[in-house]
Amino acid sequence: MTPAYLAGREHTNRVFDRLVQQGWGRSTDDELGQQFAWSRSHRFRIADGQLDPGAAWRITAAPEPLGAPAWMAGFSTETPPEIIMAVTDVLARTGDTIDWTGESHPALQQPTDRRTLIRSLTDAGWRSTYRGGVLDLEAPDELARAQIRLDPPGDPDDLMARPHLYVEIGPRGSGGYPPYWQAMVTTNAPAVVVDALAQALTDTTPLQRDRDWMDEELLGHLGHRTGAGHVNASPYTETDLREAAAELCEQVLEEVEGAGPVVDWYIVTRVIPSSRSRTPTVWGRLPPEQRALASLLVEDMVVAAAASAPALLDLELGANLDPRTASRKRTPPLTTDLGELSFTMDDLKDAAACVAASQINAMVNRGWIAEALHDLPVGDGTEWTWGSLPKAQHQQALQRIDRLLGGAVERIPELFAPDFRPAPLALVAPVYLAGPGHDRTSAAKPLTDRGWSTEKQGATTVYTSPCRRLRAMSTSDETGTSWTSSFDDPLSGEEVWRVTADRRTPPEIVTALNTALAAGPSELIRPAGLTEDGLGPIIDAGWHDNSTREHLMWGASDAEMASVYRCTAPAGQMFVGESRAWQISGGKLGPGEVEGWTIEMSEGIPAPLLEAVTAAMADPAPVARLGRDLTPEHLLYLDVRPLVPKAPPGPSLRALAARTRVVPSSPAPGASCSTAASNPPDQPRQPAR
């Protein structure tokens, strides 16, 4: 059972038998192997067995009996009889009525309207391309094509060289005559004739055929294998094809991580959507730091969306045991305030959809598909790999997978419509679970603003107070910045107190510590009162008091993901290695990868410094973070909301229109962000340059 245009010919000649039943005349030339039939009016003639195999079937229509033809149609030898009968049934429509004048026969009337023909094919999913006065259409399975010459309409007397309508059935690019069949129709054929042909081409009614009469290559393209006298089922299903396409789509999207900065590669000339209400700006014109950040965030979004690629193929997502939420690249140090960025979350989504579509169009072609799938198994429970399929079936699978990927490109925006969790630009609370973030400079500002001197010593910067008695040091590497602050007795030279904050300490907490350090030298040099006075902020915030006689312990109210601790046991009752120093921590610090942070303060630390740290930890205000920098173990306890950057000031729309005319640039050549599959089916998608 197979559609009409791929059914192949039959061993019986039903075309002439049917015409005779409708009252037509018939004759046979056994010597030449030709048959002829004619209508009672002698205006329509049909011949089979003509010398040209490309038009072995020939139909002519004349306005006068035995006159010169007004239009002609030709069909090659292997044309299914149902296709030819679709046309001859129109010619025989008058039945027993002899039409001597020809004025009322629909197959001899004008006009030659092609709108119904085109609509019938496009409604059936045929893709159309118009160029140079010629409309090309191709069936979804890429095994049927039609070409219509519209301007000029073709030669009315030349059936073979320049027909008005040409139909070809078979694989593209096979060379010579198509392997299955072809049809031609000249210019003046009325609409009723070509419409009948179009209806036959789009008829999905299955037809019964004898396998022995069918072309073996055709059987392969139909998704069958020949056996001993029967046709076996295809080794792959539509689901297998979709799963293969989804796997390739996911692979291609993940590989954007190695494509270089995506702003430079794909969207350098793309206008940032939110900038259109001000002065339109393209991604490539952003300040270097913002440009690099945008590239990283867009790359993250494409990599994260890769796991959802099966949804573009209407497949279940399944259980991804290790979903990627970002690329593996580290966040570079940034000085930009996230609230002052020149782009929004919606801008990033628009850019990510553009990059994802461009990435697929740039990398995927049938040669790449064949190579990527060659050794992979076809579905479950089969002995086949994609590369071991018979040639015809292999080519058909590649064609179908390529079309599925083209359809996935059209649906790319669906991947970026939902909100991302966590948001790439986020406001998070509490601060003690926010992580070190991207800011490596703000913590030093309270010191430099108060006139502290700076001295670089390799990766370490030394800050010294104006009174020369207080000192702070910061040491930076790719993982973060650690801080140490101390005060030494000017007479004895002995260290009075010290504070150390590790590399993962949130910068807002270090900033609060340094603000207190810079604000009160006299209080820090000659501290008054008890250090425990510095616990006031967390007590007021409702932290839990878990203290014992030997230990002072305060824990945050949210599953105690932060704590302040000091051993108060007498010296003889302390554990080996234990000290009376203050241990302040937040986040995960147990076995395995450490995601939390620790600040250690000397036993006699001035209360203002301890209070600065505890006040920062108890502050409920959210802080800005990049979603990629948030720790998965902490997300359960974090309140995460999207950050909306402030719109930079700009001229009003009226003022802008009065003095500026901006023409947004198109995407870089070869890297179009169009989600339409614009490449011909047999042409590889070209990489961006």
Coordinates of C-alpha atoms in Angstrom, one line a residue, residues 144-550:
A144 CA 8.3 14.7 -5.9
R145 CA 8.9 18.1 -7.5
A146 CA 6.8 20.4 -9.8
Q147 CA 8.0 23.3 -11.8
I148 CA 5.7 26.0 -13.2
R149 CA 6.9 28.5 -15.8
L150 CA 4.9 31.7 -15.2
D151 CA 6.9 34.5 -16.9
P152 CA 7.3 33.6 -19.7
P153 CA 4.8 30.7 -19.4
G154 CA 6.7 28.2 -21.6
D155 CA 6.4 27.2 -25.3
P156 CA 2.9 26.1 -26.2
D157 CA 4.2 23.9 -28.9
D158 CA 7.2 22.4 -27.2
L159 CA 6.3 19.6 -24.8
M160 CA 9.7 18.3 -24.0
A161 CA 12.2 21.2 -23.9
R162 CA 10.3 24.0 -22.2
P163 CA 6.9 22.7 -20.9
H164 CA 4.7 25.0 -18.9
L165 CA 4.3 22.4 -16.1
Y166 CA 6.9 19.8 -15.4
V167 CA 6.6 17.1 -12.7
E168 CA 9.5 14.8 -11.6
I169 CA 9.2 11.9 -9.3
G170 CA 12.3 10.4 -7.8
P171 CA 15.4 11.4 -5.7
R172 CA 16.9 14.7 -6.5
G173 CA 20.1 14.8 -8.4
S174 CA 19.9 11.3 -9.8
G175 CA 21.0 12.5 -13.3
G176 CA 19.4 11.7 -16.7
Y177 CA 15.8 10.7 -16.7
P178 CA 14.3 10.5 -13.2
P179 CA 14.3 6.9 -11.8
Y180 CA 10.6 6.8 -11.4
W181 CA 8.6 9.0 -13.8
Q182 CA 8.0 12.5 -15.1
A183 CA 5.1 14.5 -16.6
M184 CA 4.9 17.6 -18.8
V185 CA 2.0 19.9 -19.8
T186 CA 2.1 22.7 -22.3
T187 CA 1.0 26.3 -21.7
N188 CA -2.6 26.3 -22.9
A189 CA -3.9 23.4 -20.8
P190 CA -7.0 24.6 -19.0
A191 CA -7.1 24.8 -15.2
V192 CA -9.4 21.7 -14.9
V193 CA -6.6 19.6 -16.5
V194 CA -3.7 20.7 -14.3
D195 CA -6.0 20.8 -11.2
A196 CA -6.8 17.1 -11.7
L197 CA -3.1 16.3 -12.0
A198 CA -2.4 18.2 -8.8
Q199 CA -5.2 16.4 -6.9
A200 CA -3.7 13.1 -8.1
L201 CA -0.3 14.1 -6.8
T202 CA -1.6 15.0 -3.4
D203 CA -4.0 12.0 -3.1
T204 CA -3.0 10.0 0.0
T205 CA -5.3 7.1 -0.7
P206 CA -3.1 3.9 -0.5
L207 CA -3.0 1.7 -3.6
Q208 CA -2.4 -2.0 -3.9
R209 CA 0.6 -3.1 -6.0
D210 CA 2.4 -6.3 -6.9
R211 CA 5.9 -6.1 -5.5
D212 CA 7.4 -7.8 -8.5
W213 CA 6.4 -4.9 -10.7
M214 CA 7.9 -2.2 -8.5
D215 CA 11.3 -0.7 -8.7
E216 CA 13.7 -1.9 -6.0
E217 CA 15.1 1.6 -5.4
L218 CA 11.6 2.9 -5.1
L219 CA 10.8 0.3 -2.5
G220 CA 13.8 1.5 -0.5
H221 CA 12.7 5.1 -0.6
L222 CA 9.2 3.9 0.5
G223 CA 10.9 2.5 3.7
H224 CA 10.7 -1.2 2.8
R225 CA 13.2 -4.0 2.2
T226 CA 12.5 -6.8 -0.3
G227 CA 12.5 -10.3 0.9
A228 CA 11.6 -13.6 -0.5
G229 CA 8.4 -12.7 -2.3
H230 CA 7.2 -10.1 0.2
V231 CA 7.9 -6.6 1.5
N232 CA 9.3 -6.2 5.1
A233 CA 8.7 -3.3 7.4
S234 CA 11.2 -0.5 7.5
P235 CA 14.0 -0.9 10.0
Y236 CA 13.3 2.5 11.4
T237 CA 10.1 4.3 12.6
E238 CA 9.2 7.9 12.6
T239 CA 10.0 8.0 16.3
D240 CA 13.5 6.7 15.5
L241 CA 14.0 9.5 13.0
R242 CA 12.8 12.1 15.4
E243 CA 15.0 10.8 18.2
A244 CA 18.0 10.9 15.9
A245 CA 17.2 14.5 14.9
A246 CA 16.8 15.5 18.6
E247 CA 20.1 13.9 19.5
L248 CA 21.9 15.8 16.7
C249 CA 20.1 19.0 17.6
E250 CA 21.2 18.7 21.2
Q251 CA 24.7 18.0 20.2
V252 CA 24.9 21.0 17.9
L253 CA 23.5 23.4 20.5
E254 CA 26.0 22.2 23.1
E255 CA 28.9 22.7 20.7
V256 CA 28.1 26.5 20.7
E257 CA 30.4 26.4 23.8
G258 CA 33.4 25.9 21.5
A259 CA 32.3 28.4 18.8
G260 CA 34.1 31.4 20.3
P261 CA 32.3 34.6 21.5
V262 CA 28.8 34.3 20.1
V263 CA 28.4 38.0 19.9
D264 CA 31.3 38.2 17.5
W265 CA 30.3 35.0 15.7
Y266 CA 26.5 35.3 15.2
I267 CA 24.9 38.5 16.4
V268 CA 27.6 41.2 16.1
T269 CA 25.2 43.3 13.9
R270 CA 21.9 42.3 15.4
V271 CA 20.0 45.2 17.0
I272 CA 19.3 44.8 20.8
P273 CA 15.5 44.8 20.9
S274 CA 15.1 47.0 24.0
S275 CA 17.3 49.7 22.5
R276 CA 14.9 50.4 19.7
S277 CA 12.9 52.7 22.0
R278 CA 16.0 54.8 22.6
T279 CA 19.0 54.9 20.3
P280 CA 19.1 51.5 18.5
T281 CA 22.3 49.6 19.4
V282 CA 23.8 46.4 18.0
W283 CA 25.4 43.8 20.2
G284 CA 28.8 44.4 18.7
R285 CA 28.8 48.0 19.8
L286 CA 28.4 47.2 23.5
P287 CA 31.3 48.1 25.8
P288 CA 33.9 45.3 25.8
E289 CA 33.0 44.0 29.3
Q290 CA 29.2 44.0 28.6
R291 CA 29.8 42.4 25.2
A292 CA 31.8 39.6 26.8
L293 CA 29.2 39.1 29.5
A294 CA 26.4 39.0 26.9
S295 CA 28.3 36.4 24.9
L296 CA 28.7 34.2 28.0
L297 CA 25.1 34.5 29.1
V298 CA 23.7 33.8 25.6
E299 CA 26.0 30.8 25.3
D300 CA 24.8 29.6 28.7
M301 CA 21.2 29.8 27.6
V302 CA 21.8 27.9 24.4
V303 CA 23.7 25.2 26.2
A304 CA 21.0 24.9 28.9
A305 CA 18.3 24.8 26.2
A306 CA 20.0 21.9 24.4
A307 CA 18.5 19.4 26.9
S308 CA 15.0 20.5 25.8
A309 CA 15.7 19.9 22.1
P310 CA 13.5 16.8 22.0
A311 CA 10.5 19.0 22.6
L312 CA 11.2 20.6 19.2
L313 CA 10.6 17.2 17.6
D314 CA 7.5 16.5 19.7
L315 CA 9.2 14.0 21.9
E316 CA 9.2 13.5 25.6
L317 CA 12.2 15.1 27.3
G318 CA 12.9 11.9 29.3
A319 CA 15.1 11.7 32.4
N320 CA 18.3 13.7 31.9
L321 CA 20.5 12.7 34.8
D322 CA 23.1 15.4 34.2
P323 CA 21.4 18.4 32.6
R324 CA 23.7 21.3 31.7
T325 CA 22.5 24.7 32.9
A326 CA 25.5 26.7 31.7
S327 CA 28.7 26.4 29.7
R328 CA 31.9 25.3 31.6
K329 CA 33.5 28.7 31.1
R330 CA 34.2 30.7 34.3
T331 CA 32.6 34.1 34.8
P332 CA 35.3 36.7 34.2
P333 CA 35.9 39.5 36.8
L334 CA 33.5 42.3 36.2
T335 CA 33.3 45.9 37.3
T336 CA 29.9 46.6 35.7
D337 CA 26.9 46.9 38.0
L338 CA 24.4 44.3 36.8
G339 CA 21.6 46.8 37.3
E340 CA 23.2 49.2 34.8
L341 CA 23.5 46.7 31.9
S342 CA 22.5 47.9 28.4
F343 CA 20.4 44.7 27.8
T344 CA 17.5 42.9 29.4
M345 CA 16.5 39.3 29.9
D346 CA 14.2 39.5 26.8
D347 CA 17.1 40.8 24.8
L348 CA 19.2 37.8 25.9
K349 CA 16.3 35.4 24.9
D350 CA 16.1 37.0 21.4
A351 CA 19.9 36.7 21.0
A352 CA 19.9 33.1 22.2
A353 CA 17.1 32.1 19.8
C354 CA 19.1 33.8 17.0
V355 CA 22.4 32.0 18.0
A356 CA 20.7 28.6 18.3
A357 CA 19.0 28.8 14.9
S358 CA 22.3 30.1 13.3
Q359 CA 24.3 27.3 15.0
I360 CA 22.1 24.6 13.5
N361 CA 22.0 26.2 10.1
A362 CA 25.7 26.7 10.1
M363 CA 26.7 23.2 11.2
V364 CA 24.1 20.8 9.9
N365 CA 24.0 19.3 6.4
R366 CA 23.3 15.9 5.1
G367 CA 27.0 14.9 4.9
W368 CA 27.4 15.9 8.6
I369 CA 24.2 14.1 9.5
A370 CA 25.5 10.9 7.8
E371 CA 28.8 11.1 9.6
A372 CA 27.4 11.9 13.0
L373 CA 24.8 9.1 12.9
H374 CA 27.0 6.5 11.1
D375 CA 27.7 4.2 14.0
L376 CA 24.7 4.9 16.1
P377 CA 22.0 2.3 16.5
V378 CA 18.6 2.7 14.8
G379 CA 16.1 2.8 17.6
D380 CA 15.9 0.0 20.2
G381 CA 16.1 -3.7 19.6
T382 CA 17.3 -3.6 16.0
E383 CA 20.6 -4.9 14.5
W384 CA 20.9 -1.8 12.3
T385 CA 23.1 1.2 12.6
W386 CA 22.2 4.3 10.6
G387 CA 25.3 3.8 8.4
S388 CA 24.5 0.1 7.7
L389 CA 21.1 0.8 6.2
P390 CA 20.6 0.0 2.5
K391 CA 21.6 2.9 0.3
A392 CA 18.1 4.0 -0.6
Q393 CA 16.7 3.7 2.9
H394 CA 19.8 5.5 4.2
Q395 CA 19.3 8.4 1.8
Q396 CA 15.6 8.6 2.7
A397 CA 16.4 8.7 6.4
L398 CA 19.0 11.5 5.9
Q399 CA 16.5 13.5 3.9
R400 CA 13.8 13.1 6.6
I401 CA 16.2 13.9 9.5
D402 CA 17.4 17.0 7.6
R403 CA 13.8 18.1 7.1
L404 CA 13.0 17.5 10.8
L405 CA 16.0 19.6 11.8
G406 CA 14.7 22.3 9.5
G407 CA 11.4 22.2 11.3
A408 CA 13.2 22.3 14.6
V409 CA 14.9 25.5 13.5
E410 CA 11.6 27.1 12.9
R411 CA 10.5 26.3 16.4
I412 CA 13.7 27.4 18.2
P413 CA 12.0 30.4 19.9
E414 CA 10.0 27.9 21.9
L415 CA 13.1 26.8 23.8
F416 CA 13.6 30.3 25.1
A417 CA 10.0 31.3 25.8
P418 CA 9.9 29.9 29.4
D419 CA 11.7 31.7 32.2
F420 CA 15.1 30.2 33.0
R421 CA 15.8 28.8 36.4
P422 CA 17.8 30.4 37.8
A423 CA 17.5 33.6 35.9
P424 CA 20.7 34.6 34.1
L425 CA 20.4 38.0 35.7
A426 CA 19.1 37.6 39.2
L427 CA 18.3 39.2 42.5
V428 CA 18.9 36.7 45.4
A429 CA 18.6 36.5 49.1
P430 CA 19.9 35.8 51.7
V431 CA 23.3 37.3 50.9
Y432 CA 25.2 34.6 52.8
L433 CA 24.1 32.0 50.2
A434 CA 24.7 34.2 47.2
G435 CA 28.3 33.1 46.7
P436 CA 31.3 35.2 45.7
G437 CA 29.6 36.5 42.5
H438 CA 31.4 38.4 39.8
D439 CA 32.5 41.6 41.6
R440 CA 36.2 41.7 42.5
T441 CA 36.6 45.4 43.1
S442 CA 33.8 46.8 45.2
A443 CA 35.1 45.4 48.5
A444 CA 38.2 47.6 48.3
K445 CA 36.3 50.9 47.7
P446 CA 35.6 51.7 51.3
L447 CA 39.3 51.6 52.0
T448 CA 40.5 53.6 49.0
D449 CA 37.7 56.2 49.5
R450 CA 39.1 56.8 53.1
G451 CA 42.6 57.4 51.8
W452 CA 44.2 54.1 52.5
S453 CA 47.3 53.6 50.4
T454 CA 47.7 50.6 48.0
E455 CA 50.8 48.6 47.1
K456 CA 50.8 45.7 44.5
Q457 CA 52.8 42.7 45.4
G458 CA 52.1 40.2 42.6
A459 CA 48.6 38.8 43.0
T460 CA 48.3 40.6 46.4
T461 CA 47.3 44.2 47.0
V462 CA 48.2 45.7 50.4
Y463 CA 46.1 48.5 51.8
T464 CA 47.4 50.6 54.7
S465 CA 45.4 53.1 56.8
P466 CA 46.5 56.7 57.0
C467 CA 47.5 56.2 60.6
R468 CA 49.7 53.3 59.4
R469 CA 48.4 51.0 62.2
L470 CA 45.7 49.0 60.3
R471 CA 46.4 46.9 57.3
A472 CA 44.4 44.8 54.8
M473 CA 45.5 42.5 52.1
S474 CA 43.5 41.0 49.2
T475 CA 44.8 38.1 47.0
S476 CA 42.9 37.3 43.8
D477 CA 42.9 34.3 41.4
E478 CA 40.4 32.9 39.0
T479 CA 38.3 31.4 41.8
G480 CA 37.9 34.7 43.8
T481 CA 39.5 37.1 46.2
S482 CA 40.5 36.4 49.8
W483 CA 41.0 39.1 52.4
T484 CA 43.1 39.4 55.6
S485 CA 43.0 42.4 57.9
S486 CA 45.0 42.9 61.1
F487 CA 46.3 45.3 63.7
D488 CA 49.8 45.0 65.3
D489 CA 50.7 46.7 68.6
P490 CA 53.0 49.5 67.7
L491 CA 55.2 49.0 70.8
S492 CA 55.6 45.3 71.0
G493 CA 54.9 44.5 67.3
E494 CA 52.7 41.6 68.4
E495 CA 49.5 41.0 66.5
V496 CA 46.4 42.2 68.5
W497 CA 43.7 40.8 66.2
R498 CA 43.2 39.4 62.7
V499 CA 40.3 38.8 60.3
T500 CA 40.5 36.4 57.3
A501 CA 37.8 35.9 54.7
D502 CA 38.2 33.1 52.1
R503 CA 37.7 33.4 48.4
R504 CA 34.0 32.4 48.4
T505 CA 32.9 35.0 50.9
P506 CA 30.2 37.2 49.3
P507 CA 31.7 40.6 48.5
E508 CA 28.8 42.4 50.2
I509 CA 29.9 41.0 53.5
V510 CA 33.6 41.8 52.9
T511 CA 32.5 45.3 51.8
A512 CA 30.6 45.8 55.2
L513 CA 33.7 44.5 57.1
N514 CA 36.0 47.0 55.2
T515 CA 33.6 49.8 55.7
A516 CA 33.8 49.3 59.5
L517 CA 37.5 48.9 59.2
A518 CA 37.9 52.2 57.4
A519 CA 35.4 54.1 59.5
G520 CA 36.7 53.7 63.1
P521 CA 40.5 53.4 63.6
S522 CA 40.3 54.5 67.2
E523 CA 37.6 52.0 68.1
L524 CA 39.6 49.2 66.5
I525 CA 43.0 50.2 68.0
R526 CA 41.6 50.6 71.5
P527 CA 38.3 48.6 71.5
A528 CA 35.8 49.1 74.2
G529 CA 33.0 46.8 75.4
L530 CA 32.6 43.1 74.8
T531 CA 33.0 41.4 71.4
E532 CA 29.7 39.6 71.9
D533 CA 28.0 43.0 71.5
G534 CA 28.6 42.5 67.8
L535 CA 26.0 39.6 67.7
G536 CA 23.1 42.1 68.0
P537 CA 22.0 42.1 64.4
I538 CA 21.5 38.3 64.1
I539 CA 19.8 38.2 67.5
D540 CA 17.4 40.8 66.3
A541 CA 16.9 38.9 63.1
G542 CA 15.6 35.8 65.0
W543 CA 18.6 33.5 64.5
H544 CA 18.6 30.4 66.7
D545 CA 20.7 30.3 69.9
N546 CA 22.2 26.8 70.1
S547 CA 24.9 27.7 72.6
T548 CA 26.1 25.4 75.4
R549 CA 28.3 26.0 78.4
E550 CA 31.4 25.2 76.3

